[in-house]
Coordinates of C-alpha atoms in Angstrom, one line a residue:
M1 CA 113.3 164.2 63.0
I2 CA 112.1 161.1 65.1
A3 CA 108.9 160.5 66.9
Y4 CA 108.4 161.1 70.9
S5 CA 108.1 157.4 71.7
E6 CA 111.3 156.6 69.6
A7 CA 113.0 159.7 71.4
L8 CA 111.8 158.7 74.9
Q9 CA 113.3 155.1 74.3
H10 CA 116.6 156.5 73.5
L11 CA 116.6 158.6 76.8
L12 CA 115.8 155.7 79.0
D13 CA 118.5 153.6 77.3
A14 CA 121.0 156.0 78.2
A15 CA 120.1 156.3 81.9
T16 CA 121.1 154.0 84.5
P17 CA 119.7 154.0 88.2
L18 CA 121.9 155.7 90.6
P19 CA 123.6 154.1 93.5
A20 CA 122.2 154.4 97.1
E21 CA 123.6 156.5 100.0
R22 CA 122.4 156.5 103.8
L23 CA 121.3 159.6 105.4
P24 CA 119.7 160.4 108.7
L25 CA 115.9 160.4 108.6
H26 CA 115.5 164.1 109.4
E27 CA 117.6 164.8 106.2
A28 CA 116.0 162.4 103.8
G29 CA 112.8 164.5 103.0
G30 CA 111.6 164.4 99.3
R31 CA 114.2 161.7 98.7
T32 CA 113.6 158.2 97.0
L33 CA 114.1 155.0 99.0
A34 CA 116.6 152.7 97.6
R35 CA 115.4 149.6 99.6
D36 CA 112.4 148.1 101.4
I37 CA 112.0 149.0 104.9
H38 CA 110.7 146.3 107.3
S39 CA 109.5 147.3 110.8
A40 CA 111.8 145.8 113.6
Q41 CA 108.9 146.6 116.2
S42 CA 105.2 146.3 116.5
L43 CA 103.3 149.6 116.5
P44 CA 101.6 150.2 119.1
P45 CA 104.5 148.3 120.8
F46 CA 102.1 147.4 123.7
D47 CA 98.3 147.3 124.3
N48 CA 97.1 150.6 125.5
S49 CA 94.2 152.5 126.5
A50 CA 92.3 154.6 123.8
M51 CA 90.9 157.1 126.2
D52 CA 91.0 158.2 129.8
G53 CA 89.0 155.7 132.1
F54 CA 88.9 152.5 133.7
A55 CA 90.5 149.2 132.6
L56 CA 88.6 146.2 133.2
R57 CA 89.0 142.1 132.8
A58 CA 86.1 141.2 130.5
N59 CA 87.7 138.0 129.1
G60 CA 84.9 137.9 126.3
T61 CA 82.1 138.8 128.5
A62 CA 80.1 142.0 128.4
F63 CA 79.3 144.0 131.7
E64 CA 76.1 145.2 132.4
A65 CA 75.2 148.6 133.8
G66 CA 75.4 148.8 137.6
T67 CA 78.2 146.3 137.9
E68 CA 80.7 147.5 140.8
F69 CA 84.4 147.2 140.6
A70 CA 87.0 148.0 143.4
V71 CA 89.8 150.0 141.9
Q72 CA 93.0 148.4 142.5
G73 CA 95.6 150.7 140.6
W74 CA 96.3 153.6 138.5
Q75 CA 98.1 153.8 135.3
A76 CA 99.3 156.6 133.4
A77 CA 101.0 157.0 129.8
G78 CA 104.8 156.2 130.4
D79 CA 104.2 153.8 133.5
A80 CA 105.8 150.4 133.3
G81 CA 103.6 147.4 132.9
A82 CA 101.7 146.1 135.9
D83 CA 99.6 142.8 136.9
G84 CA 96.0 143.9 136.6
G85 CA 94.5 141.5 138.9
E86 CA 90.6 141.0 139.0
G87 CA 89.6 144.7 139.8
A88 CA 89.6 147.9 137.8
W89 CA 92.5 150.1 137.1
E90 CA 92.1 153.9 136.5
I91 CA 93.9 154.4 133.2
M92 CA 94.8 157.4 131.1
T93 CA 95.0 157.7 127.3
G94 CA 97.9 155.9 125.9
A95 CA 98.9 154.2 129.1
R96 CA 99.9 150.4 129.0
M97 CA 97.1 148.0 129.7
P98 CA 98.0 146.1 133.0
V99 CA 98.4 142.4 132.3
G100 CA 95.0 140.6 132.4
L101 CA 93.0 143.6 131.6
D102 CA 91.4 143.9 128.2
T103 CA 88.7 146.5 128.1
V104 CA 88.4 150.2 128.9
V105 CA 85.2 152.0 129.8
P106 CA 85.3 155.7 129.5
V107 CA 85.4 157.9 132.7
E108 CA 82.2 159.6 131.7
N109 CA 80.3 156.3 131.9
V110 CA 81.5 155.5 135.2
E111 CA 80.0 156.6 138.7
I112 CA 82.7 156.9 141.4
L113 CA 81.2 155.5 144.6
T114 CA 84.1 156.1 146.9
S115 CA 87.3 157.7 146.8
E116 CA 90.4 158.3 149.0
D117 CA 93.1 161.3 148.6
G118 CA 91.4 162.1 145.3
R119 CA 91.6 158.7 143.7
P120 CA 88.6 156.6 143.2
T121 CA 88.7 153.3 145.1
R122 CA 85.2 152.0 144.0
I123 CA 83.0 152.4 140.7
A124 CA 79.9 151.3 139.4
L125 CA 79.1 151.2 135.4
K126 CA 76.5 153.7 134.0
A127 CA 76.1 151.6 130.9
S128 CA 76.8 148.3 129.6
V129 CA 80.2 147.8 128.3
K130 CA 81.5 145.4 125.3
P131 CA 84.5 143.1 125.9
G132 CA 87.7 144.6 124.2
Q133 CA 86.3 148.2 123.7
N134 CA 88.7 151.3 123.8
V135 CA 91.9 149.2 123.6
R136 CA 94.7 149.6 120.9
L137 CA 96.3 146.3 120.7
R138 CA 100.0 145.7 120.2
G139 CA 100.8 145.4 116.3
E140 CA 97.2 146.7 115.5
D141 CA 98.9 149.3 113.1
V142 CA 102.2 147.7 112.2
S143 CA 103.4 144.2 113.0
D144 CA 106.8 143.2 113.7
G145 CA 108.5 142.4 110.5
E146 CA 105.9 143.9 108.2
R147 CA 107.1 145.9 105.1
V148 CA 106.0 149.3 105.8
L149 CA 107.6 151.0 102.7
Q150 CA 108.9 149.8 99.2
S151 CA 112.0 151.0 97.2
G152 CA 111.0 153.8 95.0
Q153 CA 108.8 155.5 97.4
V154 CA 109.4 159.2 97.9
L155 CA 109.8 159.9 101.6
D156 CA 107.1 162.4 102.3
I157 CA 106.3 163.7 105.6
N158 CA 103.9 161.0 106.4
A159 CA 106.5 158.4 105.4
R160 CA 109.0 159.9 107.7
T161 CA 106.6 160.1 110.7
L162 CA 105.9 156.4 110.5
L163 CA 109.8 155.5 110.3
H164 CA 110.4 157.6 113.2
A165 CA 107.5 155.9 115.0
I166 CA 109.1 152.4 114.4
G167 CA 112.7 153.6 115.4
V168 CA 114.2 154.1 111.8
A169 CA 117.0 156.5 112.4
Q170 CA 118.8 156.3 108.9
V171 CA 117.5 155.3 105.6
A172 CA 119.0 154.0 102.1
V173 CA 118.1 156.6 99.6
V174 CA 119.0 156.8 95.8
A175 CA 121.6 159.5 95.3
R176 CA 120.4 162.8 93.8
P177 CA 121.2 163.2 90.2
K178 CA 123.4 166.2 89.8
A179 CA 122.3 168.7 87.2
A180 CA 123.5 171.9 85.6
V181 CA 121.7 174.5 83.6
I182 CA 123.4 176.6 81.0
A183 CA 121.4 179.4 79.3
T184 CA 122.8 180.7 75.9
G185 CA 122.7 183.9 74.2
K186 CA 124.4 187.1 74.0
E187 CA 120.9 188.9 74.6
L188 CA 120.3 187.4 77.9
V189 CA 120.6 189.4 81.1
T190 CA 120.9 187.5 84.4
E191 CA 119.8 190.2 87.1
A192 CA 116.0 190.7 87.2
A193 CA 116.6 194.3 88.4
Q194 CA 119.0 195.2 85.9
T195 CA 117.9 197.7 83.1
L196 CA 117.4 196.3 79.9
E197 CA 119.5 197.5 76.9
S198 CA 118.1 197.4 73.4
G199 CA 117.7 194.0 72.2
Q200 CA 118.1 192.4 75.6
I201 CA 116.0 190.1 77.5
R202 CA 115.9 188.5 81.0
D203 CA 117.4 184.8 81.2
S204 CA 114.0 183.6 82.6
N205 CA 114.4 180.1 81.3
R206 CA 117.3 179.4 83.9
P207 CA 115.7 180.0 87.2
Y208 CA 112.5 178.1 85.7
L209 CA 114.5 175.0 84.9
V210 CA 116.6 175.2 88.0
G211 CA 113.3 175.4 90.2
R212 CA 111.7 172.4 88.2
L213 CA 114.9 170.4 88.3
Q214 CA 115.0 170.7 92.0
A215 CA 111.3 170.0 92.6
A216 CA 111.7 166.7 90.2
G217 CA 114.5 165.4 92.7
A218 CA 117.6 166.8 91.0
E219 CA 120.6 168.6 92.8
V220 CA 121.5 171.6 90.9
V221 CA 125.4 171.9 91.1
W222 CA 126.1 174.7 88.3
Q223 CA 124.0 177.2 86.7
G224 CA 124.9 180.3 84.5
T225 CA 124.6 182.1 81.1
V226 CA 126.8 182.2 78.0
G227 CA 127.1 184.1 74.7
D228 CA 127.2 182.5 71.3
E229 CA 130.9 181.8 71.3
V230 CA 131.9 178.2 71.0
A231 CA 135.3 178.8 73.4
A232 CA 132.9 180.4 76.1
F233 CA 130.5 177.4 75.9
N234 CA 133.1 175.0 76.3
A235 CA 134.6 176.9 79.2
V236 CA 131.0 176.8 81.3
L237 CA 130.6 173.3 80.1
D238 CA 134.1 172.3 81.7
Q239 CA 133.1 174.4 84.9
A240 CA 129.5 172.4 85.1
L241 CA 131.3 168.8 84.4
D242 CA 133.8 169.8 87.2
A243 CA 131.1 170.7 89.5
G244 CA 130.0 167.0 89.0
A245 CA 127.1 167.5 86.7
Q246 CA 125.6 164.3 85.2
L247 CA 122.9 165.9 83.4
L248 CA 123.6 169.0 81.4
I249 CA 120.6 171.2 80.3
S250 CA 121.1 174.2 77.9
T251 CA 118.4 176.6 76.4
G252 CA 118.8 178.0 72.9
A253 CA 121.4 177.5 70.0
V254 CA 120.0 174.2 68.8
S255 CA 117.8 175.3 65.9
A256 CA 119.2 176.1 62.3
G257 CA 120.4 179.6 62.4
R258 CA 123.5 181.5 62.4
Y259 CA 124.2 181.3 66.0
D260 CA 123.0 177.9 66.8
F261 CA 126.3 176.4 67.5
I262 CA 125.7 173.6 70.0
P263 CA 125.4 170.6 67.8
D264 CA 128.7 171.3 66.3
A265 CA 130.3 172.4 69.6
L266 CA 129.1 169.1 71.2
R267 CA 130.7 167.1 68.1
G268 CA 133.8 169.0 68.4
R269 CA 134.1 167.7 72.1
G270 CA 133.4 164.1 70.9
A271 CA 129.9 163.8 72.0
R272 CA 127.5 161.4 70.4
I273 CA 124.5 163.2 69.3
V274 CA 121.8 160.6 69.8
F275 CA 118.8 162.7 68.3
H276 CA 118.2 166.2 67.2
K277 CA 114.6 167.3 66.3
V278 CA 111.7 165.5 67.5
A279 CA 108.0 165.4 66.2
I280 CA 106.5 167.6 68.7
R281 CA 105.0 171.1 69.6
P282 CA 106.6 173.2 71.0
G283 CA 110.2 172.3 71.0
K284 CA 110.8 170.5 67.8
P285 CA 114.6 171.2 67.6
L286 CA 115.4 169.5 71.0
L287 CA 118.8 167.7 70.8
F288 CA 120.0 165.0 73.2
A289 CA 123.7 163.8 73.3
V290 CA 126.0 161.7 75.5
L291 CA 129.2 163.2 76.3
P292 CA 132.5 161.3 76.4
N293 CA 132.4 160.9 80.1
G294 CA 128.9 159.5 79.9
A295 CA 127.0 162.8 81.0
L296 CA 123.7 163.3 79.3
Y297 CA 123.1 166.7 77.5
F298 CA 119.7 168.2 76.7
G299 CA 119.8 171.0 74.3
L300 CA 116.3 172.6 74.6
P301 CA 114.9 175.6 72.4
G302 CA 115.1 178.9 73.9
N303 CA 111.4 179.8 73.9
P304 CA 110.0 179.7 77.5
V305 CA 107.3 177.0 76.9
S306 CA 109.6 174.8 74.4
A307 CA 112.2 174.8 77.3
A308 CA 109.5 173.9 79.9
V309 CA 108.2 171.0 77.5
G310 CA 111.8 169.8 77.0
Q311 CA 112.3 169.5 80.9
R312 CA 109.0 168.1 81.6
F313 CA 108.9 165.3 78.8
F314 CA 112.3 164.5 78.2
V315 CA 114.6 165.5 81.1
E316 CA 112.0 164.3 83.9
P317 CA 111.5 160.8 82.5
V318 CA 115.2 160.4 82.6
L319 CA 115.3 161.6 86.4
R320 CA 112.6 159.2 87.2
R321 CA 114.8 156.2 85.7
L322 CA 118.0 157.8 87.6
L323 CA 115.9 157.6 90.8
G324 CA 114.7 154.0 90.2
L325 CA 111.1 155.4 90.0
A326 CA 108.2 153.5 88.3
P327 CA 107.0 154.9 85.2
E328 CA 104.8 158.0 85.6
Q329 CA 101.0 157.4 85.9
V330 CA 98.8 159.7 83.9
L331 CA 95.0 160.8 84.0
M332 CA 92.7 160.3 81.1
L333 CA 90.1 163.1 80.8
P334 CA 87.7 164.4 78.3
L335 CA 88.4 167.8 76.6
Q336 CA 86.2 170.5 77.4
A337 CA 86.0 171.9 73.9
D338 CA 87.3 171.1 70.4
V339 CA 91.2 171.5 70.1
R340 CA 92.9 172.1 66.6
T341 CA 96.2 169.9 66.5
P342 CA 99.3 170.2 64.7
P343 CA 99.5 167.4 61.6
G344 CA 102.0 164.8 62.5
L345 CA 103.3 166.4 65.8
R346 CA 102.8 165.2 69.4
F347 CA 101.1 168.4 71.0
H348 CA 101.8 169.6 74.8
A349 CA 99.3 172.2 75.6
R350 CA 98.9 174.2 78.6
A351 CA 95.8 173.4 80.3
R352 CA 93.4 173.6 83.2
V353 CA 91.9 170.6 84.9
E354 CA 88.5 171.8 86.1
V355 CA 85.6 170.3 88.2
D356 CA 82.1 171.0 87.5
A357 CA 79.2 171.4 90.1
Q358 CA 78.3 167.4 89.6
G359 CA 82.0 166.8 90.5
R360 CA 82.9 165.8 86.9
L361 CA 86.4 166.2 85.7
S362 CA 87.5 167.6 82.5
A363 CA 90.3 169.4 80.9
R364 CA 90.2 172.8 79.2
V365 CA 93.2 173.6 76.8
L366 CA 94.0 177.4 77.4
A367 CA 94.1 179.9 74.5
G368 CA 97.4 181.5 73.6
Q369 CA 99.6 178.4 73.0
E370 CA 102.6 180.2 71.4
S371 CA 105.8 179.1 72.8
F372 CA 106.9 182.6 73.8
R373 CA 103.8 183.2 76.2
L374 CA 104.3 183.0 79.9
M375 CA 101.2 184.3 81.0
S376 CA 99.2 180.8 80.1
M377 CA 101.9 178.9 82.3
L378 CA 100.7 180.9 85.1
Q379 CA 97.2 180.0 84.5
A380 CA 97.7 176.4 83.7
N381 CA 97.2 173.5 86.3
A382 CA 98.5 170.6 84.1
W383 CA 99.7 169.5 80.8
V384 CA 97.3 167.9 77.9
V385 CA 99.2 165.9 75.5
L386 CA 97.5 164.9 72.2
D387 CA 98.8 162.4 69.9
G388 CA 97.6 161.7 66.4
E389 CA 97.6 162.8 62.8
G390 CA 96.6 166.2 63.4
G391 CA 93.3 168.1 62.6
L392 CA 90.7 168.5 65.2
A393 CA 90.4 166.8 68.7
P394 CA 86.5 166.9 69.4
A395 CA 85.3 167.9 72.8
G396 CA 84.8 164.7 74.9
T397 CA 87.7 163.3 73.5
P398 CA 89.8 161.3 76.4
V399 CA 93.3 162.8 76.5
R400 CA 96.6 162.2 78.6
V401 CA 96.7 164.9 81.5
Q402 CA 99.9 165.5 83.5
G403 CA 100.9 167.5 86.3
W404 CA 103.2 170.3 85.9
G405 CA 106.0 168.1 87.2
H406 CA 106.3 164.4 87.6
Q407 CA 106.1 164.9 91.4
D408 CA 103.3 167.4 91.4
P409 CA 99.7 166.3 91.7
V410 CA 97.2 167.9 89.2
Q411 CA 95.4 170.8 91.1
L412 CA 91.7 171.1 90.5
A413 CA 89.9 174.4 89.7
S414 CA 86.3 175.1 89.6
Q415 CA 84.9 175.3 86.0
E416 CA 84.1 178.8 84.9
P417 CA 80.4 179.6 84.8

């Protein structure tokens, strides 16, 4: 049995960042950027009006209330550039500033003295005007050549909106890691609506792992269940590899019972067992191996929370490495109450991050930490990780707090009265 830190280093050593591929921007949501992006244009691309009103040439000098101007032209959004001259121009929000004009006075701060065919021809200011006001300058948001995104950033809706605005139609993103999920056990029933026979259970681990892998940035190319026979296991493993799986995640059959056949089955295929059993709770029997073709194999225990811990704290760090992401940032928050910890084991606890009436954050480890319990997973909004020699972690102790997935922010909850 090895420590988590040693196991993690083995995992990261076995993972090599994946190559890049180019995608249309509209297909790249949630993908990881493979290269920096520099803007090929300024944003805004030209000086424009921030509101409906009248454009003036201030040239650094304020105008007093009562100043009159002849209106020399009209400019709407989408109109081409024009020479502004010395007078005022009626202008709409987003319209290009006529050349030489540098200030906009809102329409409500102007008195229209004369008009012709519904268009103002002479105006007077109702209030003083500062030079340069209400104008969006070219490049004020993004300058030509500026780096707007770095490699390793995930392309969320805000990033994609900016890229569209600066004319980026395609992006280089890291290829999605291809994963397969294999649930083992003759007791498993795949269909949720199927009536259970004596001794049967539904394979809830498989849909959970598929969903978490997809949320973590992987593409699940194969999923299924298999009984406790080595030949059947080898057959589905071949199917998953034929589908292109680079990571294979199984649940069950990795402990020390009569039907825990996976370690020997992997050795029989020529796999290298990197480690088997880690000093953690839950999930101690976890196995990691490298198959002859280089695919990475994670044998997770069958209890639901043990499988969830294996996915979150073993598979997801590998996914981050494959995607070229920086090491995950974690929060340090105080415990709300004393927590008993298992001696010599790193403890992964389902918890709730809560905020009190004064806006202070703390972590509450939930009751019912046994690895078969699903209800506590529903109630939790974060993981608390407790390292140490075991015994008691007193209230107020700063502890590591991580989101339910590496790309999931911790969701706050109000502290119960």
